[in-house]
């Protein structure tokens, strides 16, 4: 997003204001009429702004899912329904800690990238990616166990919502992981731009910070 | 202009607010015996306030970025 920062370019204080502006009572923007080209400074990278808007829409998408789940759950006489397996609360808590640690490592990678240069961000980013991969693999294992215990997409409302919400989040984790892995490749090749890296990190933070809320809603 | 807009919208607003039970927009919202009534209310508040909070946060963050750039 191109945004003019105040004071970037100023016109002469005594510069004449064109007649149409004087007649309309409008004041001329500073620097616009002095013949000096305005210096545009990008306040937020285009990639970051685009991902921010995307994250806002995704936030509302997940809010809709959680809303539907909460209302369905409130109408059920018991939850989970009789005959349905309980979700693995403790194991997933460990996995949650792993994903949060992944977010922290990616955050550290971003700080190091900005302050000490791209090379210093390699190790924390790699470690963050490894923990992200661990989360996805563990979720896959958990799904396998749940399916073998009889919790399927069609077995109950419980199963439907579990696979819908957790599965949608898993798709986002895989997407974020793939983008971060691409960023890591660019980092190794020293082609990574700060805007692209910041946008990828922003999406990863969203995925990471969303998960504890989903865990609290769906698993407990 | 604003006064006339408020005046023009007052009657339909009063009509809508005064006839919620007739519209049956939410079949359980006014039924305290339905176990879902609290969930409906909570989720209505959640879905109403979340976008406002999110947009407010993003606006505040953009303003901070802008202010920091202006100080440089």
PDB file of C-alpha atoms in Angstrom:
ATOM      1  CA  UNK A   1       0.000   0.000   0.000  1.00  0.00           C
ATOM      2  CA  UNK A   2       1.408   3.329  -0.942  1.00  0.00           C
ATOM      3  CA  UNK A   3       0.710   5.829   1.754  1.00  0.00           C
ATOM      4  CA  UNK A   4       2.175   9.248   2.025  1.00  0.00           C
ATOM      5  CA  UNK A   5       3.776   9.787   5.343  1.00  0.00           C
ATOM      6  CA  UNK A   6       3.136  13.232   6.738  1.00  0.00           C
ATOM      7  CA  UNK A   7       5.967  15.596   6.061  1.00  0.00           C
ATOM      8  CA  UNK A   8       7.472  13.575   3.256  1.00  0.00           C
ATOM      9  CA  UNK A   9       7.258  16.424   0.844  1.00  0.00           C
ATOM     10  CA  UNK A  10       6.051  19.896   1.571  1.00  0.00           C
ATOM     11  CA  UNK A  11       5.239  22.752  -0.771  1.00  0.00           C
ATOM     12  CA  UNK A  12       6.499  26.251  -0.365  1.00  0.00           C
ATOM     13  CA  UNK A  13       4.503  28.029   2.333  1.00  0.00           C
ATOM     14  CA  UNK A  14       3.846  30.994   0.107  1.00  0.00           C
ATOM     15  CA  UNK A  15       3.201  29.086  -3.079  1.00  0.00           C
ATOM     16  CA  UNK A  16       0.191  30.378  -5.020  1.00  0.00           C
ATOM     17  CA  UNK A  17      -2.963  28.316  -4.865  1.00  0.00           C
ATOM     18  CA  UNK A  18      -4.650  27.774  -8.236  1.00  0.00           C
ATOM     19  CA  UNK A  19      -7.879  29.671  -8.812  1.00  0.00           C
ATOM     20  CA  UNK A  20     -10.290  26.694  -8.844  1.00  0.00           C
ATOM     21  CA  UNK A  21      -9.094  25.605  -5.429  1.00  0.00           C
ATOM     22  CA  UNK A  22      -9.364  29.137  -4.056  1.00  0.00           C
ATOM     23  CA  UNK A  23     -12.911  29.468  -5.366  1.00  0.00           C
ATOM     24  CA  UNK A  24     -13.998  26.162  -3.916  1.00  0.00           C
ATOM     25  CA  UNK A  25     -12.470  26.963  -0.554  1.00  0.00           C
ATOM     26  CA  UNK A  26     -10.283  23.855  -0.700  1.00  0.00           C
ATOM     27  CA  UNK A  27      -6.733  23.915   0.443  1.00  0.00           C
ATOM     28  CA  UNK A  28      -4.071  22.444  -1.777  1.00  0.00           C
ATOM     29  CA  UNK A  29      -2.334  19.359  -0.422  1.00  0.00           C
ATOM     30  CA  UNK A  30       1.178  20.040   0.624  1.00  0.00           C
ATOM     31  CA  UNK A  31       3.667  19.440  -2.134  1.00  0.00           C
ATOM     32  CA  UNK A  32       0.991  18.728  -4.716  1.00  0.00           C
ATOM     33  CA  UNK A  33       1.233  22.025  -6.524  1.00  0.00           C
ATOM     34  CA  UNK A  34       4.798  23.103  -5.979  1.00  0.00           C
ATOM     35  CA  UNK A  35       6.201  21.109  -8.861  1.00  0.00           C
ATOM     36  CA  UNK A  36       8.191  18.929  -6.482  1.00  0.00           C
ATOM     37  CA  UNK A  37       7.355  15.265  -7.062  1.00  0.00           C
ATOM     38  CA  UNK A  38       5.866  13.623  -3.982  1.00  0.00           C
ATOM     39  CA  UNK A  39       8.072  11.104  -2.302  1.00  0.00           C
ATOM     40  CA  UNK A  40       5.978   8.032  -1.690  1.00  0.00           C
ATOM     41  CA  UNK A  41       6.987   5.817   1.146  1.00  0.00           C
ATOM     42  CA  UNK A  42       5.472   2.409   1.540  1.00  0.00           C
ATOM     43  CA  UNK A  43       4.193   2.077   5.076  1.00  0.00           C
ATOM     44  CA  UNK A  44       3.048  -1.542   4.748  1.00  0.00           C
ATOM     45  CA  UNK A  45       4.271  -3.985   2.109  1.00  0.00           C
ATOM     46  CA  UNK A  46       1.679  -4.965  -0.492  1.00  0.00           C
ATOM     47  CA  UNK A  47       2.066  -8.638   0.403  1.00  0.00           C
ATOM     48  CA  UNK A  48       1.424  -7.923   4.082  1.00  0.00           C
ATOM     49  CA  UNK A  49      -1.681  -5.871   3.386  1.00  0.00           C
ATOM     50  CA  UNK A  50      -3.031  -8.545   1.041  1.00  0.00           C
ATOM     51  CA  UNK A  51      -2.477 -11.305   3.588  1.00  0.00           C
ATOM     52  CA  UNK A  52      -4.006  -9.126   6.321  1.00  0.00           C
ATOM     53  CA  UNK A  53      -7.229  -8.820   4.332  1.00  0.00           C
ATOM     54  CA  UNK A  54      -7.148 -12.542   3.580  1.00  0.00           C
ATOM     55  CA  UNK A  55      -6.634 -13.354   7.262  1.00  0.00           C
ATOM     56  CA  UNK A  56      -9.617 -11.173   8.197  1.00  0.00           C
ATOM     57  CA  UNK A  57     -11.861 -13.130   5.842  1.00  0.00           C
ATOM     58  CA  UNK A  58     -10.461 -16.409   7.130  1.00  0.00           C
ATOM     59  CA  UNK A  59     -11.104 -15.280  10.681  1.00  0.00           C
ATOM     60  CA  UNK A  60     -14.779 -14.790   9.894  1.00  0.00           C
ATOM     61  CA  UNK A  61     -14.903 -18.140   8.110  1.00  0.00           C
ATOM     62  CA  UNK A  62     -13.644 -19.936  11.214  1.00  0.00           C
ATOM     63  CA  UNK A  63     -15.946 -17.825  13.389  1.00  0.00           C
ATOM     64  CA  UNK A  64     -18.872 -19.114  11.325  1.00  0.00           C
ATOM     65  CA  UNK A  65     -17.752 -22.716  11.808  1.00  0.00           C
ATOM     66  CA  UNK A  66     -17.312 -22.253  15.552  1.00  0.00           C
ATOM     67  CA  UNK A  67     -20.690 -20.561  15.785  1.00  0.00           C
ATOM     68  CA  UNK A  68     -22.449 -23.448  14.041  1.00  0.00           C
ATOM     69  CA  UNK A  69     -20.579 -25.951  16.203  1.00  0.00           C
ATOM     70  CA  UNK A  70     -21.440 -24.152  19.458  1.00  0.00           C
ATOM     71  CA  UNK A  71     -25.136 -23.968  18.635  1.00  0.00           C
ATOM     72  CA  UNK A  72     -25.282 -27.635  17.569  1.00  0.00           C
ATOM     73  CA  UNK A  73     -23.463 -28.671  20.701  1.00  0.00           C
ATOM     74  CA  UNK A  74     -25.796 -26.624  22.911  1.00  0.00           C
ATOM     75  CA  UNK A  75     -28.811 -28.422  21.423  1.00  0.00           C
ATOM     76  CA  UNK A  76     -27.404 -31.912  22.005  1.00  0.00           C
ATOM     77  CA  UNK A  77     -28.523 -33.797  25.140  1.00  0.00           C
ATOM     78  CA  UNK A  78     -24.939 -35.014  25.737  1.00  0.00           C
ATOM     79  CA  UNK A  79     -21.622 -34.216  24.131  1.00  0.00           C
ATOM     80  CA  UNK A  80     -19.883 -36.138  22.645  1.00  0.00           C
ATOM     81  CA  UNK A  81     -22.913 -38.215  21.647  1.00  0.00           C
ATOM     82  CA  UNK A  82     -23.277 -41.688  23.140  1.00  0.00           C
ATOM     83  CA  UNK A  83     -21.131 -44.330  21.480  1.00  0.00           C
ATOM     84  CA  UNK A  84     -18.695 -41.850  20.028  1.00  0.00           C
ATOM     85  CA  UNK A  85     -15.029 -41.873  21.080  1.00  0.00           C
ATOM     86  CA  UNK A  86     -13.581 -39.103  23.229  1.00  0.00           C
ATOM     87  CA  UNK A  87     -11.058 -36.832  21.579  1.00  0.00           C
ATOM     88  CA  UNK A  88      -7.420 -37.162  22.733  1.00  0.00           C
ATOM     89  CA  UNK A  89      -7.213 -34.109  24.980  1.00  0.00           C
ATOM     90  CA  UNK A  90      -3.747 -34.587  26.507  1.00  0.00           C
ATOM     91  CA  UNK A  91      -1.924 -35.678  23.358  1.00  0.00           C
ATOM     92  CA  UNK A  92      -3.351 -32.769  21.412  1.00  0.00           C
ATOM     93  CA  UNK A  93      -2.315 -30.401  24.209  1.00  0.00           C
ATOM     94  CA  UNK A  94       1.291 -31.475  23.617  1.00  0.00           C
ATOM     95  CA  UNK A  95       0.805 -30.923  19.904  1.00  0.00           C
ATOM     96  CA  UNK A  96      -0.646 -27.486  20.643  1.00  0.00           C
ATOM     97  CA  UNK A  97       2.470 -26.553  22.597  1.00  0.00           C
ATOM     98  CA  UNK A  98       4.554 -27.702  19.615  1.00  0.00           C
ATOM     99  CA  UNK A  99       2.606 -25.484  17.225  1.00  0.00           C
ATOM    100  CA  UNK A 100       2.886 -22.488  19.580  1.00  0.00           C
ATOM    101  CA  UNK A 101       6.634 -23.083  19.811  1.00  0.00           C
ATOM    102  CA  UNK A 102       6.748 -23.170  16.022  1.00  0.00           C
ATOM    103  CA  UNK A 103       5.058 -19.752  15.939  1.00  0.00           C
ATOM    104  CA  UNK A 104       7.562 -18.396  18.468  1.00  0.00           C
ATOM    105  CA  UNK A 105      10.497 -19.706  16.408  1.00  0.00           C
ATOM    106  CA  UNK A 106       9.134 -18.153  13.213  1.00  0.00           C
ATOM    107  CA  UNK A 107       8.717 -14.892  15.124  1.00  0.00           C
ATOM    108  CA  UNK A 108      12.354 -15.079  16.248  1.00  0.00           C
ATOM    109  CA  UNK A 109      13.374 -15.826  12.660  1.00  0.00           C
ATOM    110  CA  UNK A 110      11.570 -12.684  11.525  1.00  0.00           C
ATOM    111  CA  UNK A 111      13.277 -10.554  14.161  1.00  0.00           C
ATOM    112  CA  UNK A 112      16.693 -11.935  13.284  1.00  0.00           C
ATOM    113  CA  UNK A 113      16.025 -11.466   9.558  1.00  0.00           C
ATOM    114  CA  UNK A 114      15.282  -7.776  10.142  1.00  0.00           C
ATOM    115  CA  UNK A 115      17.990  -7.020  12.691  1.00  0.00           C
ATOM    116  CA  UNK A 116      20.922  -9.285  11.904  1.00  0.00           C
ATOM    117  CA  UNK A 117      20.404 -10.256   8.282  1.00  0.00           C
ATOM    118  CA  UNK A 118      18.960 -13.219   6.397  1.00  0.00           C
ATOM    119  CA  UNK A 119      21.602 -15.762   7.363  1.00  0.00           C
ATOM    120  CA  UNK A 120      20.808 -15.558  11.063  1.00  0.00           C
ATOM    121  CA  UNK A 121      17.140 -16.424  10.397  1.00  0.00           C
ATOM    122  CA  UNK A 122      17.895 -19.812   8.847  1.00  0.00           C
ATOM    123  CA  UNK A 123      18.119 -21.960  11.959  1.00  0.00           C
ATOM    124  CA  UNK A 124      15.022 -20.699  13.825  1.00  0.00           C
ATOM    125  CA  UNK A 125      12.974 -20.839  10.632  1.00  0.00           C
ATOM    126  CA  UNK A 126      14.072 -24.411   9.988  1.00  0.00           C
ATOM    127  CA  UNK A 127      13.218 -25.373  13.568  1.00  0.00           C
ATOM    128  CA  UNK A 128       9.825 -23.670  13.250  1.00  0.00           C
ATOM    129  CA  UNK A 129       9.165 -25.581  10.041  1.00  0.00           C
ATOM    130  CA  UNK A 130      10.127 -28.849  11.709  1.00  0.00           C
ATOM    131  CA  UNK A 131       7.643 -28.234  14.535  1.00  0.00           C
ATOM    132  CA  UNK A 132       4.967 -27.292  11.998  1.00  0.00           C
ATOM    133  CA  UNK A 133       5.589 -30.560  10.168  1.00  0.00           C
ATOM    134  CA  UNK A 134       5.393 -32.414  13.484  1.00  0.00           C
ATOM    135  CA  UNK A 135       1.992 -30.847  14.156  1.00  0.00           C
ATOM    136  CA  UNK A 136       0.623 -31.922  10.778  1.00  0.00           C
ATOM    137  CA  UNK A 137       1.974 -35.466  11.102  1.00  0.00           C
ATOM    138  CA  UNK A 138       0.638 -35.810  14.635  1.00  0.00           C
ATOM    139  CA  UNK A 139      -2.765 -34.596  13.515  1.00  0.00           C
ATOM    140  CA  UNK A 140      -2.701 -37.169  10.727  1.00  0.00           C
ATOM    141  CA  UNK A 141      -1.897 -39.892  13.224  1.00  0.00           C
ATOM    142  CA  UNK A 142      -4.685 -38.675  15.502  1.00  0.00           C
ATOM    143  CA  UNK A 143      -7.172 -38.747  12.629  1.00  0.00           C
ATOM    144  CA  UNK A 144      -6.124 -42.305  11.807  1.00  0.00           C
ATOM    145  CA  UNK A 145      -6.800 -43.332  15.410  1.00  0.00           C
ATOM    146  CA  UNK A 146     -10.149 -41.548  15.512  1.00  0.00           C
ATOM    147  CA  UNK A 147     -11.256 -43.159  12.259  1.00  0.00           C
ATOM    148  CA  UNK A 148     -10.265 -46.595  13.505  1.00  0.00           C
ATOM    149  CA  UNK A 149     -12.246 -45.979  16.702  1.00  0.00           C
ATOM    150  CA  UNK A 150     -15.377 -45.187  14.703  1.00  0.00           C
ATOM    151  CA  UNK A 151     -15.404 -41.400  14.570  1.00  0.00           C
ATOM    152  CA  UNK A 152     -16.056 -40.598  10.932  1.00  0.00           C
ATOM    153  CA  UNK A 153     -17.428 -37.654   9.022  1.00  0.00           C
ATOM    154  CA  UNK A 154     -20.855 -39.293   8.887  1.00  0.00           C
ATOM    155  CA  UNK A 155     -20.936 -41.097  12.253  1.00  0.00           C
ATOM    156  CA  UNK A 156     -22.422 -38.130  14.148  1.00  0.00           C
ATOM    157  CA  UNK A 157     -22.624 -34.341  14.291  1.00  0.00           C
ATOM    158  CA  UNK A 158     -19.637 -34.565  16.614  1.00  0.00           C
ATOM    159  CA  UNK A 159     -17.581 -36.327  13.940  1.00  0.00           C
ATOM    160  CA  UNK A 160     -18.772 -34.004  11.198  1.00  0.00           C
ATOM    161  CA  UNK A 161     -17.771 -30.883  13.088  1.00  0.00           C
ATOM    162  CA  UNK A 162     -14.512 -32.395  14.317  1.00  0.00           C
ATOM    163  CA  UNK A 163     -13.300 -33.250  10.822  1.00  0.00           C
ATOM    164  CA  UNK A 164     -14.699 -30.072   9.308  1.00  0.00           C
ATOM    165  CA  UNK A 165     -13.134 -27.630  11.780  1.00  0.00           C
ATOM    166  CA  UNK A 166      -9.891 -29.454  12.526  1.00  0.00           C
ATOM    167  CA  UNK A 167      -9.542 -30.479   8.876  1.00  0.00           C
ATOM    168  CA  UNK A 168     -10.025 -26.929   7.630  1.00  0.00           C
ATOM    169  CA  UNK A 169      -7.397 -25.742  10.074  1.00  0.00           C
ATOM    170  CA  UNK A 170      -5.072 -28.551   8.964  1.00  0.00           C
ATOM    171  CA  UNK A 171      -5.448 -27.411   5.339  1.00  0.00           C
ATOM    172  CA  UNK A 172      -4.416 -23.939   6.453  1.00  0.00           C
ATOM    173  CA  UNK A 173      -1.440 -25.324   8.361  1.00  0.00           C
ATOM    174  CA  UNK A 174      -0.318 -27.263   5.284  1.00  0.00           C
ATOM    175  CA  UNK A 175      -0.734 -24.134   3.148  1.00  0.00           C
ATOM    176  CA  UNK A 176       1.195 -21.973   5.596  1.00  0.00           C
ATOM    177  CA  UNK A 177       3.863 -24.625   5.976  1.00  0.00           C
ATOM    178  CA  UNK A 178       4.277 -24.873   2.187  1.00  0.00           C
ATOM    179  CA  UNK A 179       4.671 -21.116   1.839  1.00  0.00           C
ATOM    180  CA  UNK A 180       7.146 -20.979   4.725  1.00  0.00           C
ATOM    181  CA  UNK A 181       9.105 -23.835   3.164  1.00  0.00           C
ATOM    182  CA  UNK A 182       9.255 -21.858  -0.093  1.00  0.00           C
ATOM    183  CA  UNK A 183      10.450 -18.860   1.907  1.00  0.00           C
ATOM    184  CA  UNK A 184      13.123 -21.012   3.476  1.00  0.00           C
ATOM    185  CA  UNK A 185      14.285 -22.062  -0.001  1.00  0.00           C
ATOM    186  CA  UNK A 186      14.470 -18.425  -1.017  1.00  0.00           C
ATOM    187  CA  UNK A 187      16.307 -17.644   2.198  1.00  0.00           C
ATOM    188  CA  UNK A 188      18.944 -20.244   1.378  1.00  0.00           C
ATOM    189  CA  UNK A 189      19.244 -18.799  -2.113  1.00  0.00           C
ATOM    190  CA  UNK A 190      19.410 -15.266  -0.635  1.00  0.00           C
ATOM    191  CA  UNK A 191      16.479 -14.148  -2.765  1.00  0.00           C
ATOM    192  CA  UNK A 192      13.970 -13.681   0.050  1.00  0.00           C
ATOM    193  CA  UNK A 193      12.394 -10.225   0.304  1.00  0.00           C
ATOM    194  CA  UNK A 194      11.304  -8.827   3.653  1.00  0.00           C
ATOM    195  CA  UNK A 195       7.745  -8.158   2.409  1.00  0.00           C
ATOM    196  CA  UNK A 196       7.176 -11.726   1.248  1.00  0.00           C
ATOM    197  CA  UNK A 197       8.671 -13.139   4.429  1.00  0.00           C
ATOM    198  CA  UNK A 198       6.551 -10.841   6.617  1.00  0.00           C
ATOM    199  CA  UNK A 199       3.398 -11.876   4.735  1.00  0.00           C
ATOM    200  CA  UNK A 200       4.202 -15.584   5.139  1.00  0.00           C
ATOM    201  CA  UNK A 201       4.919 -15.071   8.833  1.00  0.00           C
ATOM    202  CA  UNK A 202       1.660 -13.197   9.315  1.00  0.00           C
ATOM    203  CA  UNK A 203      -0.318 -16.101   7.879  1.00  0.00           C
ATOM    204  CA  UNK A 204       1.594 -18.551  10.076  1.00  0.00           C
ATOM    205  CA  UNK A 205       0.856 -16.475  13.196  1.00  0.00           C
ATOM    206  CA  UNK A 206      -2.833 -16.588  12.291  1.00  0.00           C
ATOM    207  CA  UNK A 207      -2.759 -20.368  11.906  1.00  0.00           C
ATOM    208  CA  UNK A 208      -0.818 -20.805  15.144  1.00  0.00           C
ATOM    209  CA  UNK A 209      -2.881 -18.429  17.273  1.00  0.00           C
ATOM    210  CA  UNK A 210      -6.168 -19.759  15.947  1.00  0.00           C
ATOM    211  CA  UNK A 211      -5.408 -23.319  16.986  1.00  0.00           C
ATOM    212  CA  UNK A 212      -5.584 -22.947  20.817  1.00  0.00           C
ATOM    213  CA  UNK A 213      -9.025 -21.392  20.423  1.00  0.00           C
ATOM    214  CA  UNK A 214     -10.183 -24.256  18.190  1.00  0.00           C
ATOM    215  CA  UNK A 215      -8.668 -26.762  20.599  1.00  0.00           C
ATOM    216  CA  UNK A 216     -10.525 -25.193  23.511  1.00  0.00           C
ATOM    217  CA  UNK A 217     -13.806 -25.187  21.598  1.00  0.00           C
ATOM    218  CA  UNK A 218     -13.666 -28.575  19.906  1.00  0.00           C
ATOM    219  CA  UNK A 219     -11.653 -30.776  22.266  1.00  0.00           C
ATOM    220  CA  UNK A 220     -12.770 -29.650  25.724  1.00  0.00           C
TER     221      UNK A 220
ATOM    222  CA  UNK B   1     -29.239  16.265   5.975  1.00  0.00           C
ATOM    223  CA  UNK B   2     -28.334  13.979   8.879  1.00  0.00           C
ATOM    224  CA  UNK B   3     -31.407  15.041  10.861  1.00  0.00           C
ATOM    225  CA  UNK B   4     -33.702  14.231   7.957  1.00  0.00           C
ATOM    226  CA  UNK B   5     -32.002  10.846   7.506  1.00  0.00           C
ATOM    227  CA  UNK B   6     -32.507  10.016  11.173  1.00  0.00           C
ATOM    228  CA  UNK B   7     -36.130  11.119  10.995  1.00  0.00           C
ATOM    229  CA  UNK B   8     -36.743   9.052   7.873  1.00  0.00           C
ATOM    230  CA  UNK B   9     -35.181   5.933   9.368  1.00  0.00           C
ATOM    231  CA  UNK B  10     -36.836   6.257  12.804  1.00  0.00           C
ATOM    232  CA  UNK B  11     -40.196   4.829  11.759  1.00  0.00           C
ATOM    233  CA  UNK B  12     -38.901   1.683  10.029  1.00  0.00           C
ATOM    234  CA  UNK B  13     -36.430   1.105  12.864  1.00  0.00           C
ATOM    235  CA  UNK B  14     -39.192   1.350  15.462  1.00  0.00           C
ATOM    236  CA  UNK B  15     -41.330  -0.993  13.376  1.00  0.00           C
ATOM    237  CA  UNK B  16     -38.573  -3.599  13.151  1.00  0.00           C
ATOM    238  CA  UNK B  17     -37.647  -3.365  16.833  1.00  0.00           C
ATOM    239  CA  UNK B  18     -41.271  -3.526  17.907  1.00  0.00           C
ATOM    240  CA  UNK B  19     -42.197  -6.562  15.856  1.00  0.00           C
ATOM    241  CA  UNK B  20     -39.362  -9.018  16.344  1.00  0.00           C
ATOM    242  CA  UNK B  21     -41.650 -11.722  17.702  1.00  0.00           C
ATOM    243  CA  UNK B  22     -43.895 -11.444  14.649  1.00  0.00           C
ATOM    244  CA  UNK B  23     -41.006 -11.880  12.258  1.00  0.00           C
ATOM    245  CA  UNK B  24     -39.757 -15.127  13.849  1.00  0.00           C
ATOM    246  CA  UNK B  25     -36.284 -14.360  12.650  1.00  0.00           C
ATOM    247  CA  UNK B  26     -34.879 -16.503  15.426  1.00  0.00           C
ATOM    248  CA  UNK B  27     -37.233 -19.193  16.627  1.00  0.00           C
ATOM    249  CA  UNK B  28     -35.423 -19.868  19.904  1.00  0.00           C
ATOM    250  CA  UNK B  29     -34.085 -16.443  20.866  1.00  0.00           C
ATOM    251  CA  UNK B  30     -37.209 -15.530  22.810  1.00  0.00           C
ATOM    252  CA  UNK B  31     -37.763 -18.996  24.237  1.00  0.00           C
ATOM    253  CA  UNK B  32     -35.916 -19.304  27.539  1.00  0.00           C
ATOM    254  CA  UNK B  33     -36.647 -23.024  27.767  1.00  0.00           C
ATOM    255  CA  UNK B  34     -34.702 -23.876  24.631  1.00  0.00           C
ATOM    256  CA  UNK B  35     -31.169 -24.945  25.614  1.00  0.00           C
ATOM    257  CA  UNK B  36     -29.772 -23.292  22.501  1.00  0.00           C
ATOM    258  CA  UNK B  37     -31.055 -19.818  23.329  1.00  0.00           C
ATOM    259  CA  UNK B  38     -27.906 -18.826  25.242  1.00  0.00           C
ATOM    260  CA  UNK B  39     -25.692 -20.240  22.506  1.00  0.00           C
ATOM    261  CA  UNK B  40     -27.619 -18.288  19.876  1.00  0.00           C
ATOM    262  CA  UNK B  41     -27.255 -15.104  21.855  1.00  0.00           C
ATOM    263  CA  UNK B  42     -23.539 -15.663  22.550  1.00  0.00           C
ATOM    264  CA  UNK B  43     -22.777 -16.480  18.929  1.00  0.00           C
ATOM    265  CA  UNK B  44     -24.778 -13.513  17.683  1.00  0.00           C
ATOM    266  CA  UNK B  45     -22.669 -11.253  19.882  1.00  0.00           C
ATOM    267  CA  UNK B  46     -19.498 -13.084  18.844  1.00  0.00           C
ATOM    268  CA  UNK B  47     -20.181 -12.818  15.113  1.00  0.00           C
ATOM    269  CA  UNK B  48     -21.274  -9.189  15.459  1.00  0.00           C
ATOM    270  CA  UNK B  49     -18.353  -7.965  17.520  1.00  0.00           C
ATOM    271  CA  UNK B  50     -15.522 -10.014  16.009  1.00  0.00           C
ATOM    272  CA  UNK B  51     -15.370  -8.193  12.646  1.00  0.00           C
ATOM    273  CA  UNK B  52     -15.560  -4.845  14.417  1.00  0.00           C
ATOM    274  CA  UNK B  53     -12.740  -5.818  16.748  1.00  0.00           C
ATOM    275  CA  UNK B  54     -10.642  -7.237  13.905  1.00  0.00           C
ATOM    276  CA  UNK B  55     -11.108  -4.210  11.667  1.00  0.00           C
ATOM    277  CA  UNK B  56     -10.465  -1.904  14.618  1.00  0.00           C
ATOM    278  CA  UNK B  57      -7.239  -3.706  15.413  1.00  0.00           C
ATOM    279  CA  UNK B  58      -6.043  -3.598  11.801  1.00  0.00           C
ATOM    280  CA  UNK B  59      -6.923   0.111  11.541  1.00  0.00           C
ATOM    281  CA  UNK B  60      -5.030   0.844  14.741  1.00  0.00           C
ATOM    282  CA  UNK B  61      -2.037  -1.151  13.505  1.00  0.00           C
ATOM    283  CA  UNK B  62      -2.024   0.658  10.136  1.00  0.00           C
ATOM    284  CA  UNK B  63      -2.250   3.989  11.930  1.00  0.00           C
ATOM    285  CA  UNK B  64       0.714   3.054  14.096  1.00  0.00           C
ATOM    286  CA  UNK B  65       2.743   2.038  11.033  1.00  0.00           C
ATOM    287  CA  UNK B  66       1.825   5.299   9.365  1.00  0.00           C
ATOM    288  CA  UNK B  67       2.728   7.359  12.435  1.00  0.00           C
ATOM    289  CA  UNK B  68       6.062   5.578  12.822  1.00  0.00           C
ATOM    290  CA  UNK B  69       6.873   6.225   9.151  1.00  0.00           C
ATOM    291  CA  UNK B  70       5.899   9.865   9.493  1.00  0.00           C
ATOM    292  CA  UNK B  71       8.255  10.323  12.451  1.00  0.00           C
ATOM    293  CA  UNK B  72      11.234   8.948  10.511  1.00  0.00           C
TER     294      UNK B  72
END
